[in-house]
Structure formats: C-alpha cells, structure tokens
Short mmCIF file of C-alpha atoms in Angstrom, two decimals:
data_model
loop_
_atom_site.label_atom_id
_atom_site.label_comp_id
_atom_site.label_asym_id
_atom_site.label_seq_id
_atom_site.Cartn_x
_atom_site.Cartn_y
_atom_site.Cartn_z
CA MET A 7 1.96 -5.53 11.62
CA ASN A 8 0.22 -2.18 11.41
CA PRO A 9 -0.62 -1.46 7.75
CA PHE A 10 -2.98 1.44 8.15
CA SER A 11 -2.60 5.19 7.85
CA PRO A 12 -2.19 7.44 10.91
CA PHE A 13 -5.13 9.49 9.59
CA LEU A 14 -7.39 6.54 10.32
CA ILE A 15 -6.34 6.48 13.95
CA LEU A 16 -7.69 10.01 14.25
CA PHE A 17 -10.89 9.03 12.42
CA SER A 18 -11.47 6.08 14.71
CA VAL A 19 -10.89 8.14 17.83
CA LEU A 20 -13.41 10.72 16.63
CA LEU A 21 -15.93 8.06 15.78
CA ILE A 22 -15.61 6.09 18.99
CA ALA A 23 -15.70 9.25 21.06
CA SER A 24 -19.00 10.24 19.51
CA CYS A 25 -20.82 7.01 20.39
CA GLU A 26 -23.96 7.55 22.43
CA GLY A 27 -24.58 3.97 23.50
CA PRO A 28 -26.01 0.90 21.77
CA ALA A 29 -28.76 1.17 19.19
CA GLU A 30 -31.94 -0.82 19.44
CA ALA A 31 -32.64 -3.51 16.88
CA ASN A 32 -35.30 -2.73 14.30
CA ILE A 33 -36.47 -5.96 12.69
CA SER A 34 -39.95 -6.60 11.40
CA GLU A 35 -41.99 -9.27 13.18
CA ASP A 36 -43.87 -9.87 9.92
CA ASN A 37 -41.97 -12.66 8.16
CA GLU A 38 -43.37 -11.53 4.80
CA ASN A 39 -42.10 -7.96 5.11
CA TYR A 40 -38.45 -7.59 6.06
CA SER A 41 -37.69 -4.70 3.72
CA ALA A 42 -35.34 -2.32 5.50
CA GLN A 43 -36.39 1.28 5.82
CA GLU A 44 -34.30 3.82 3.94
CA ALA A 45 -31.50 5.16 6.09
CA THR A 46 -30.78 8.85 5.77
CA ALA A 47 -28.30 11.40 7.03
CA ASP A 48 -30.73 14.25 7.49
CA LYS A 49 -28.70 15.75 10.32
CA ALA A 50 -25.40 15.72 8.45
CA GLU A 51 -24.02 19.09 7.47
CA PRO A 52 -24.95 20.38 4.01
CA GLY A 53 -22.20 19.63 1.55
CA PHE A 54 -21.55 16.09 2.67
CA TRP A 55 -22.92 14.95 -0.65
CA LYS A 56 -21.13 17.52 -2.76
CA ASN A 57 -20.69 16.07 -6.25
CA PRO A 58 -21.22 12.35 -5.67
CA ASN A 59 -20.29 9.99 -8.48
CA GLU A 60 -16.90 11.60 -8.98
CA ILE A 61 -13.30 10.60 -8.83
CA TYR A 62 -11.58 13.66 -7.42
CA VAL A 63 -8.30 14.30 -9.19
CA SER A 64 -7.98 17.88 -8.01
CA THR A 65 -7.93 17.17 -4.29
CA GLU A 66 -4.53 16.29 -2.98
CA TRP A 67 -3.16 15.81 0.54
CA PRO A 68 -4.61 15.83 3.15
CA MET A 69 -8.21 14.74 2.71
CA ASP A 70 -10.53 17.72 2.64
CA ASP A 71 -13.26 18.69 5.10
CA ASP A 72 -16.00 16.90 3.16
CA ASP A 73 -14.31 13.58 3.86
CA LEU A 74 -14.40 14.19 7.58
CA LYS A 75 -18.17 14.67 7.54
CA ILE A 76 -18.76 10.91 7.56
CA TRP A 77 -18.03 11.20 11.26
CA GLU A 78 -20.77 13.82 11.63
CA VAL A 79 -23.50 11.46 10.42
CA PRO A 80 -25.71 10.93 13.48
CA LYS A 81 -25.84 7.52 15.12
CA LEU A 82 -28.78 5.36 14.16
CA GLU A 83 -31.28 5.22 17.00
CA LYS A 84 -32.40 1.79 15.81
CA ALA A 85 -30.28 -0.74 13.95
CA LEU A 86 -31.65 -1.79 10.57
CA ILE A 87 -31.65 -5.59 10.32
CA ASP A 88 -33.01 -7.15 7.13
CA PRO A 89 -33.00 -10.93 6.48
CA ALA A 90 -34.71 -10.34 3.10
CA PRO A 91 -33.02 -7.37 1.42
CA ALA A 92 -35.09 -5.34 -0.99
CA GLU A 93 -34.50 -5.32 -4.73
CA ARG A 94 -33.11 -1.85 -5.43
CA ASN A 95 -32.27 -2.11 -9.13
CA ASP A 96 -28.61 -1.60 -8.29
CA GLY A 97 -27.22 -4.71 -9.97
CA LEU A 98 -27.43 -6.99 -6.93
CA SER A 99 -29.57 -10.10 -6.91
CA VAL A 100 -31.39 -10.57 -3.62
CA GLY A 101 -32.92 -13.47 -1.72
CA GLU A 102 -34.14 -14.39 1.73
CA LEU A 103 -32.01 -15.70 4.56
CA GLY A 104 -33.22 -19.12 5.66
CA VAL A 105 -35.12 -19.69 2.42
CA ASP A 106 -32.19 -19.30 0.00
CA GLY A 107 -29.59 -20.54 2.46
CA GLY A 108 -28.23 -19.95 5.94
CA ASP A 109 -29.77 -20.16 9.38
CA LYS A 110 -31.78 -16.98 9.86
CA ASP A 111 -32.06 -17.25 13.63
CA MET A 112 -28.29 -17.59 14.06
CA ILE A 113 -27.49 -14.56 11.90
CA VAL A 114 -30.24 -12.36 13.35
CA LYS A 115 -28.97 -13.17 16.85
CA VAL A 116 -25.49 -11.95 15.87
CA ALA A 117 -27.03 -8.80 14.38
CA GLU A 118 -28.94 -8.08 17.57
CA GLU A 119 -25.73 -8.52 19.57
CA ILE A 120 -24.00 -6.05 17.26
CA ALA A 121 -26.87 -3.61 17.79
CA ASP A 122 -26.29 -4.04 21.52
CA SER A 123 -22.59 -3.14 21.04
CA GLN A 124 -21.41 -6.60 22.04
CA HIS A 125 -19.03 -6.84 19.08
CA GLY A 126 -17.58 -3.36 18.96
CA ASN A 127 -18.61 -0.39 16.87
CA ILE A 128 -19.68 -2.11 13.65
CA ASP A 129 -21.44 0.07 11.06
CA SER A 130 -22.75 -2.58 8.65
CA LEU A 131 -22.86 -6.33 8.05
CA LEU A 132 -24.00 -7.89 4.77
CA ILE A 133 -23.98 -11.53 3.65
CA ALA A 134 -24.41 -13.02 0.18
CA HIS A 135 -24.80 -16.71 -0.62
CA LYS A 136 -24.69 -18.32 -4.07
CA GLY A 137 -24.61 -14.89 -5.69
CA LYS A 138 -27.60 -13.43 -3.84
CA LEU A 139 -27.61 -10.83 -1.11
CA LEU A 140 -29.50 -12.57 1.73
CA PHE A 141 -28.84 -10.32 4.68
CA GLU A 142 -28.10 -6.66 5.24
CA SER A 143 -27.83 -4.63 8.42
CA TYR A 144 -26.72 -1.15 9.49
CA TYR A 145 -25.72 0.21 12.89
CA SER A 146 -24.12 3.28 14.44
CA ASN A 147 -22.76 5.45 11.56
CA GLY A 148 -23.67 2.93 8.87
CA ARG A 149 -26.26 3.84 6.25
CA LEU A 150 -27.77 1.87 3.39
CA ASN A 151 -27.60 4.79 0.98
CA LEU A 152 -24.44 6.58 2.14
CA THR A 153 -20.88 5.64 1.39
CA HIS A 154 -18.37 4.59 4.03
CA PRO A 155 -14.63 5.39 3.94
CA GLN A 156 -12.72 2.35 2.70
CA ALA A 157 -9.12 3.11 3.72
CA SER A 158 -6.83 0.31 2.46
CA ALA A 159 -9.68 -1.72 1.00
CA THR A 160 -9.10 0.73 -1.86
CA LYS A 161 -6.01 -1.30 -2.75
CA THR A 162 -8.24 -4.24 -3.59
CA TYR A 163 -10.32 -2.08 -5.93
CA THR A 164 -7.11 -0.91 -7.62
CA SER A 165 -6.17 -4.55 -8.05
CA LEU A 166 -9.51 -5.22 -9.74
CA ALA A 167 -8.93 -2.25 -12.06
CA LEU A 168 -5.58 -3.75 -13.08
CA GLY A 169 -7.33 -7.07 -13.73
CA ARG A 170 -9.82 -5.22 -15.92
CA ALA A 171 -6.94 -3.74 -17.93
CA ILE A 172 -5.58 -7.25 -18.44
CA GLN A 173 -8.98 -8.53 -19.54
CA LEU A 174 -9.19 -5.76 -22.16
CA GLY A 175 -5.71 -6.54 -23.48
CA TYR A 176 -3.88 -3.43 -22.29
CA LEU A 177 -1.63 -5.67 -20.19
CA THR A 178 -0.89 -9.39 -20.03
CA MET A 179 -0.25 -11.72 -17.13
CA GLU A 180 3.36 -11.88 -18.33
CA ASP A 181 3.60 -8.10 -17.94
CA LEU A 182 3.27 -8.53 -14.18
CA ASP A 183 6.89 -9.65 -14.12
CA LYS A 184 8.14 -6.61 -16.03
CA PRO A 185 9.70 -3.56 -14.34
CA VAL A 186 7.24 -0.82 -13.40
CA ILE A 187 9.46 1.78 -15.07
CA SER A 188 9.22 -0.05 -18.41
CA PHE A 189 5.59 1.10 -18.75
CA LEU A 190 6.30 4.77 -18.03
CA ASP A 191 7.74 7.06 -20.71
CA ASP A 192 8.17 10.34 -18.82
CA LEU A 193 11.07 9.23 -16.63
CA ASP A 194 14.80 9.87 -16.52
CA PRO A 195 16.35 6.53 -15.45
CA SER A 196 19.83 8.06 -15.35
CA LYS A 197 18.92 9.64 -12.00
CA PHE A 198 17.49 6.49 -10.43
CA VAL A 199 19.04 4.74 -7.48
CA GLU A 200 20.65 1.39 -8.07
CA GLY A 201 18.11 -1.39 -8.45
CA ALA A 202 15.12 0.68 -9.63
CA GLU A 203 14.72 -1.69 -12.57
CA ARG A 204 14.19 -4.56 -10.12
CA VAL A 205 10.73 -3.34 -9.10
CA THR A 206 8.12 -5.25 -11.11
CA LEU A 207 4.34 -5.05 -10.98
CA HIS A 208 4.45 -8.36 -9.12
CA HIS A 209 6.68 -6.78 -6.46
CA ALA A 210 4.35 -3.79 -6.12
CA LEU A 211 1.21 -5.93 -5.89
CA THR A 212 2.75 -8.06 -3.15
CA MET A 213 4.19 -5.13 -1.18
CA ARG A 214 7.80 -6.10 -1.84
CA THR A 215 9.06 -3.17 -3.88
CA GLY A 216 12.15 -2.76 -1.73
CA ILE A 217 11.65 1.02 -1.92
CA ARG A 218 12.75 2.73 1.27
CA ILE A 219 11.88 6.41 1.81
CA ASN A 220 12.79 8.06 5.11
CA ASP A 221 10.38 10.14 7.20
CA GLU A 222 11.85 13.46 6.12
CA GLN A 223 11.41 12.60 2.45
CA ARG A 224 7.89 11.37 3.08
CA GLU A 225 6.97 14.66 4.73
CA GLU A 226 8.37 16.50 1.71
CA PHE A 227 5.98 14.51 -0.52
CA GLU A 228 3.02 15.26 1.67
CA ASN A 229 3.76 18.96 1.99
CA ASN A 230 4.44 19.54 -1.72
CA PRO A 231 1.98 17.38 -3.63
CA ASP A 232 2.06 19.54 -6.76
CA GLN A 233 5.74 18.68 -7.25
CA VAL A 234 5.10 14.93 -7.38
CA LYS A 235 2.06 14.62 -9.63
CA ARG A 236 1.70 11.69 -11.99
CA GLN A 237 5.02 10.28 -13.20
CA LYS A 238 6.94 12.94 -11.28
CA PHE A 239 5.99 10.87 -8.24
CA VAL A 240 7.62 7.77 -9.73
CA GLN A 241 10.70 9.78 -10.68
CA ALA A 242 10.97 11.12 -7.16
CA ILE A 243 10.70 7.85 -5.27
CA PHE A 244 13.22 6.10 -7.51
CA GLU A 245 15.62 9.00 -7.01
CA LEU A 246 15.12 9.28 -3.25
CA SER A 247 14.88 5.64 -2.24
CA ALA A 248 17.75 3.76 -0.71
CA PRO A 249 19.29 1.31 -3.21
CA ILE A 250 16.87 -1.48 -4.06
CA THR A 251 18.37 -4.91 -3.52
CA GLU A 252 17.36 -8.54 -3.38
CA GLU A 253 17.51 -8.24 0.40
CA SER A 254 15.26 -5.16 0.58
CA GLN A 255 12.74 -6.89 -1.68
CA SER A 256 12.66 -10.02 0.44
CA SER A 257 10.47 -8.51 3.15
CA PHE A 258 6.77 -7.59 3.13
CA ALA A 259 6.51 -3.81 3.67
CA TYR A 260 2.91 -2.60 3.65
CA GLY A 261 2.20 0.93 2.43
CA ASN A 262 0.59 3.16 -0.19
CA TYR A 263 3.54 3.77 -2.51
CA ALA A 264 3.21 0.30 -4.03
CA SER A 265 -0.46 0.82 -4.88
CA ALA A 266 0.32 4.29 -6.25
CA LEU A 267 2.82 2.68 -8.63
CA VAL A 268 0.17 0.25 -9.87
CA MET A 269 -2.24 3.12 -10.52
CA GLN A 270 0.53 4.90 -12.46
CA VAL A 271 0.91 1.85 -14.71
CA ILE A 272 -2.86 1.67 -15.29
CA ASP A 273 -2.83 5.34 -16.23
CA ALA A 274 0.03 4.79 -18.68
CA VAL A 275 -1.34 1.76 -20.53
CA VAL A 276 -5.04 2.57 -20.97
CA PRO A 277 -5.95 5.14 -23.64
CA SER A 278 -8.37 7.13 -21.49
CA GLY A 279 -6.12 7.44 -18.43
CA ALA A 280 -6.73 5.94 -15.00
CA GLU A 281 -9.54 8.25 -13.90
CA GLU A 282 -11.88 7.60 -16.81
CA PHE A 283 -10.87 3.95 -16.98
CA VAL A 284 -11.76 3.24 -13.36
CA LYS A 285 -15.05 5.12 -13.69
CA ASN A 286 -16.15 3.64 -17.01
CA GLU A 287 -14.57 0.20 -17.11
CA LEU A 288 -14.95 -0.88 -13.48
CA LEU A 289 -17.42 1.18 -11.47
CA SER A 290 -19.99 1.79 -14.20
CA LYS A 291 -19.86 -1.85 -15.24
CA LEU A 292 -20.85 -2.79 -11.68
CA ASP A 293 -23.66 -0.21 -11.58
CA ILE A 294 -21.77 1.74 -8.93
CA THR A 295 -23.12 5.27 -9.17
CA THR A 296 -22.58 6.77 -5.71
CA TYR A 297 -19.01 6.94 -4.43
CA ARG A 298 -16.05 9.17 -3.76
CA TRP A 299 -12.49 8.44 -4.80
CA LEU A 300 -9.97 11.16 -4.06
CA SER A 301 -6.63 11.63 -5.76
CA GLU A 302 -3.04 11.22 -4.74
CA PHE A 303 -0.05 12.20 -6.84
CA GLY A 304 -2.40 13.44 -9.58
CA LEU A 305 -4.29 10.16 -10.06
CA PRO A 306 -7.03 8.29 -8.22
CA ALA A 307 -5.39 7.16 -4.99
CA GLY A 308 -4.31 3.57 -5.38
CA GLY A 309 -4.22 2.68 -1.72
CA TRP A 310 -6.85 4.67 0.18
CA LYS A 311 -9.15 7.73 -0.02
CA SER A 312 -12.14 5.95 -1.56
CA SER A 313 -15.66 5.74 -0.16
CA PHE A 314 -18.35 3.24 -1.23
CA THR A 315 -21.66 1.95 0.04
CA SER A 316 -21.73 -1.46 1.70
CA ARG A 317 -23.87 -2.80 -1.15
CA ASP A 318 -21.25 -1.71 -3.65
CA MET A 319 -18.54 -3.36 -1.54
CA MET A 320 -20.60 -6.53 -1.94
CA LYS A 321 -20.45 -6.10 -5.72
CA PHE A 322 -16.66 -6.05 -5.61
CA GLY A 323 -16.76 -9.19 -3.48
CA LEU A 324 -19.19 -11.04 -5.75
CA LEU A 325 -17.14 -10.05 -8.80
CA ALA A 326 -14.08 -11.68 -7.26
CA ALA A 327 -16.01 -14.69 -5.95
CA ASN A 328 -17.33 -15.29 -9.48
CA LYS A 329 -13.76 -15.25 -10.86
CA GLY A 330 -14.17 -11.88 -12.55
CA LYS A 331 -17.59 -12.37 -14.13
CA TRP A 332 -20.47 -9.95 -13.68
CA ASN A 333 -23.89 -10.54 -15.22
CA GLY A 334 -22.36 -13.08 -17.57
CA GLU A 335 -19.56 -10.78 -18.79
CA GLN A 336 -15.93 -11.46 -17.96
CA LEU A 337 -15.02 -8.03 -16.56
CA VAL A 338 -11.76 -9.00 -14.90
CA SER A 339 -9.29 -11.60 -16.14
CA GLU A 340 -10.07 -14.96 -14.52
CA ALA A 341 -6.39 -15.87 -14.44
CA TYR A 342 -5.64 -12.59 -12.71
CA ILE A 343 -8.40 -13.01 -10.09
CA ILE A 344 -7.21 -16.52 -9.25
CA LYS A 345 -3.65 -15.26 -8.80
CA ALA A 346 -4.68 -12.10 -6.94
CA THR A 347 -6.78 -13.91 -4.35
CA SER A 348 -4.27 -16.71 -3.79
CA GLN A 349 -1.83 -16.66 -0.90
CA ILE A 350 1.37 -15.71 -2.69
CA LEU A 351 3.28 -15.08 0.51
CA SER A 352 2.79 -15.65 4.21
CA THR A 353 2.70 -12.70 6.59
CA GLY A 354 2.55 -14.80 9.75
CA ASP A 355 0.10 -15.26 12.59
CA ASP A 356 1.17 -12.33 14.76
CA ASP A 357 -1.42 -9.58 15.15
CA ILE A 358 -3.76 -10.64 12.33
CA TYR A 359 -6.02 -7.69 11.59
CA GLY A 360 -9.57 -8.66 12.46
CA GLY A 361 -8.38 -11.97 13.85
CA GLY A 362 -8.87 -14.06 16.96
CA LYS A 363 -8.54 -17.60 18.24
CA ASP A 364 -10.03 -19.16 15.09
CA VAL A 365 -8.01 -17.13 12.56
CA SER A 366 -4.56 -18.19 11.40
CA ASN A 367 -2.15 -18.46 8.46
CA ALA A 368 -2.36 -14.85 7.31
CA GLY A 369 -1.01 -14.11 3.87
CA TYR A 370 -1.10 -11.77 0.92
CA GLY A 371 -1.83 -11.96 -2.81
CA TYR A 372 -2.23 -9.04 -5.21
CA PHE A 373 -3.64 -6.39 -2.83
CA TRP A 374 -5.81 -9.14 -1.31
CA TRP A 375 -5.18 -10.52 2.16
CA SER A 376 -5.95 -14.12 3.09
CA ALA A 377 -6.40 -16.13 6.26
CA ASP A 378 -7.66 -19.50 7.44
CA LEU A 379 -10.92 -19.39 9.40
CA LYS A 380 -11.64 -22.38 11.63
CA SER A 381 -15.29 -23.24 12.10
CA GLY A 382 -16.07 -26.49 13.86
CA ASP A 383 -13.78 -29.21 12.56
CA LYS A 384 -13.05 -27.47 9.26
CA THR A 385 -10.75 -24.71 8.15
CA TYR A 386 -11.67 -22.39 5.29
CA GLN A 387 -9.14 -20.40 3.29
CA THR A 388 -10.58 -16.90 2.88
CA PRO A 389 -9.23 -14.15 0.63
CA ASN A 390 -10.29 -10.78 1.99
CA ALA A 391 -10.06 -7.06 1.43
CA GLN A 392 -9.14 -5.03 4.50
CA GLY A 393 -9.40 -1.36 5.34
CA GLY A 394 -8.21 0.38 8.47
CA GLY A 395 -11.03 1.15 10.86
CA GLY A 396 -12.72 -2.16 10.08
CA GLN A 397 -13.69 -2.50 6.41
CA PHE A 398 -13.75 -6.11 5.19
CA ILE A 399 -14.84 -8.08 2.14
CA ILE A 400 -14.46 -11.75 3.02
CA LEU A 401 -14.70 -14.51 0.40
CA VAL A 402 -15.45 -18.06 1.53
CA ASP A 403 -15.44 -19.96 -1.74
CA GLU A 404 -16.10 -23.40 -0.28
CA LEU A 405 -19.38 -22.20 1.26
CA ASP A 406 -20.13 -19.80 -1.61
CA ILE A 407 -20.59 -16.85 0.70
CA VAL A 408 -19.32 -13.27 0.69
CA ILE A 409 -19.33 -11.22 3.88
CA VAL A 410 -19.05 -7.42 3.95
CA SER A 411 -18.57 -5.38 7.09
CA THR A 412 -17.69 -1.78 7.87
CA ALA A 413 -16.70 -0.30 11.19
CA GLY A 414 -15.20 2.68 12.92
CA MET A 415 -12.65 1.12 15.24
CA ARG A 416 -8.98 0.28 15.10
CA SER A 417 -9.20 -3.33 16.25
CA PRO A 418 -12.27 -5.01 14.80
CA LYS A 419 -12.67 -8.77 15.13
CA SER A 420 -14.55 -9.23 11.87
CA LEU A 421 -12.62 -12.31 10.72
CA GLN A 422 -13.07 -13.95 14.11
CA LEU A 423 -16.77 -13.05 14.13
CA ALA A 424 -17.13 -14.62 10.68
CA ALA A 425 -15.39 -17.82 11.76
CA GLU A 426 -17.19 -18.17 15.07
CA ARG A 427 -20.70 -16.99 14.29
CA ILE A 428 -21.38 -16.54 10.55
CA LEU A 429 -19.79 -19.57 8.89
CA PRO A 430 -21.63 -22.05 11.18
CA ALA A 431 -24.93 -20.65 9.91
CA PHE A 432 -24.05 -21.80 6.38
CA VAL A 433 -22.46 -25.17 7.11
CA GLN A 434 -24.82 -28.01 6.15
#
C-alpha cells in the first residue's frame, strides 16, 4: 500500500539530503519557565511567505516554486522542547505536562531522542490531553510559526469541510449514499461510461469509486489543467474511466480523484462555493489564520497541496476528538464525525504507514485512517490523519489524547512511536 504522491518522494529526498546532523535539545532547566522561544525562518528566501492566509485557486499543476521553499528553511540548531506550551491567543487551551496529565520525564526523554535523530527526521511533535495542549516540540525543518506541507492529511480536512456542510444543512447524512453526479448540474451524463451513477459520496469518501484512469489519461489531465477545471474534471473522468462495476468498487484504491470529487460536491451545494466556504466556515471558525491551500481542477485541492502549522493541525484533531464541537459550538455534524472516524473497512496489516510491531488492524473511514495501537496489555483503536512524508494527527479517545507529528521522510514510525513511548506516559 503506497497512497502518497510521487512529488512527495522528491520532497523527502531533498529534505533528507539537506540534513546536517542532529540538533541539540533546548529545554529550560527552570521548571517555572518552559515557554518555547519563537522559531523563525530568517534564512529562508524572500517570498516564502507570499500572501499567507489564502486558498490559491489560480495555481494549478504542478505546485509552484513557493511551495518548494519549505525545504529551504534552515535546520534548527537546537530543538525546541516545551512541556508547558505558551498561551498564544490562537484558540488552543494550554496546560503543563505532568501537572495536567502525562509523565513529563517520559515524554521529554522521547523528545531528546528525536532531537538526537534516534527516531528519524521528525519536524514536530505535539500532545494534547483532555482538550489542552500540554507538550510541543520542533526539530529539523519544523517551526512553531511556519506551516508544514500536509500532503494527504489534506483529505482529512476536506472530510471535516463536508461534515461542516452537513451541520449547516447543505447536505444530510442520507445524501452520502446518493450518486456524486446527482449534486452536479453542469454535466452531460449521456457521455458517461457505464456505471457512473454507481459512484456515491460514500464510495468516494472510502476510496472505492471504482474509477479507473490509465497513465496516459492521467498525464493528459496533468498537462492540460485548464481543460478540466471544476465540473469539467468530473465530466472528463466519467467519460474516460473504464466501466464502473460492483467488482471495481469492491477494492480500496487510494488516490486524489476521490477527494477531488468530494470537493466538487461541496462547491456545488454551498452558496459561496468551496473556496469561501472552507475559509469562512472551517478555517476561520478554528482561528486558523496562517496557511496555504493550493488548487486542483479549479477548486481547493481535496487530497493534497495544503500547508498548516502544527498547532493548527492540533485544532483539527481536537475538533474531531470533541465530536465536532469547538468552543461549545457544534461546527461539524457529530453523526458525521462518528462515522468518519470509524473503521468502515479494513485495509489489512501489510505495510501500515507509520506502523511497527505494536500497530495492527489498519482500516479506513471517511478520509480518516485507523489502526490499533498496543501499549502494555491494552489495545487502543486510533483514528488518524496521514500525510506522505510523515504528517499525522492521532486520536486516542480512551486516553483523551491527541498527538500531532510532522516529518520529512517517506517511512516514519509515528504510530509505533505513539504506541511504544507516548501512550504509556498517559496510562494511569
């Protein structure tokens, strides 16, 4: 199972090749003052922060030069390790590791090992418990105040946007079983391949559309993005796909076309269109003000091309962990969140991304992965967002913790690290 884009392989190679050795740990010895220093990218090329707080609907394929500059951010000389994150008026509640939960010594030891490059090239690790951010750390290319490419973790954010549309009444849970094409008016079904009407939102969200596009057709999409903008993209894939059958829909086929279809439906059903809806009804509601989200097929990319800070990744995680509530408001449908983070189908135990000896029973919900993490004598079912290169948002409901990590490598062991080293610090 290799769900991630070839572009990310290049990114990871560039990032790993630029490593200059392990960073030192930088943790205050004063137990009353663990506030992390502000991390900056003063050596990054000018233009890296061109127009933050934008969803880019004008940039098509491939990603532009600005998006490659994340790899030009200099390595941190000292890791930033903070067991008492500062209040930054960004919508996150904060606390202190060890005081508000968790074993501080155990977590700090893991952080120091990460700083010493004992767990691969991790860029950040954050932990929240009972709704409070208790630990935050940055290494290598990670920065507190700079965004990090999300890759396929973007699919999870698209899923949350769909759940927001359901909460506001633009869609219902019953609509998830309706054909994707039934929501789109600018199509000519007479040209569709057989079985196009079989593809429901449920199929798209679980990566079982049954759509099959060959490599030559895929290259045509990539080389001529202006010809497949907005619903022209949907028209094209339903014309070019092999016939869609019960058999073709029986297998899990990971990719970005399914998430692009979901974004097309969001765009069609909300009055403002997908771009404004995502900005105003999801990101702004979470006090997310610094990000990049590029476009694909004329809309915000449903499956990749977003970039968020690690703290904002934590907000997405806490929103899901709290069953769609944020600051007392039900932002995302609770019924949808429960369904989305459940294990709707099994993807097997072979080559679990981020896995190891204590990770098993991998599965998939609505653009959320899941896996069982074994810690001691117990096993914890953990929904998680995953992005190629090592982006994770891990929910452990039974322990009321959310773990966020970012990285710049193809084979992170973040789920295994969580099972083996982080969960034990929160088990009473």
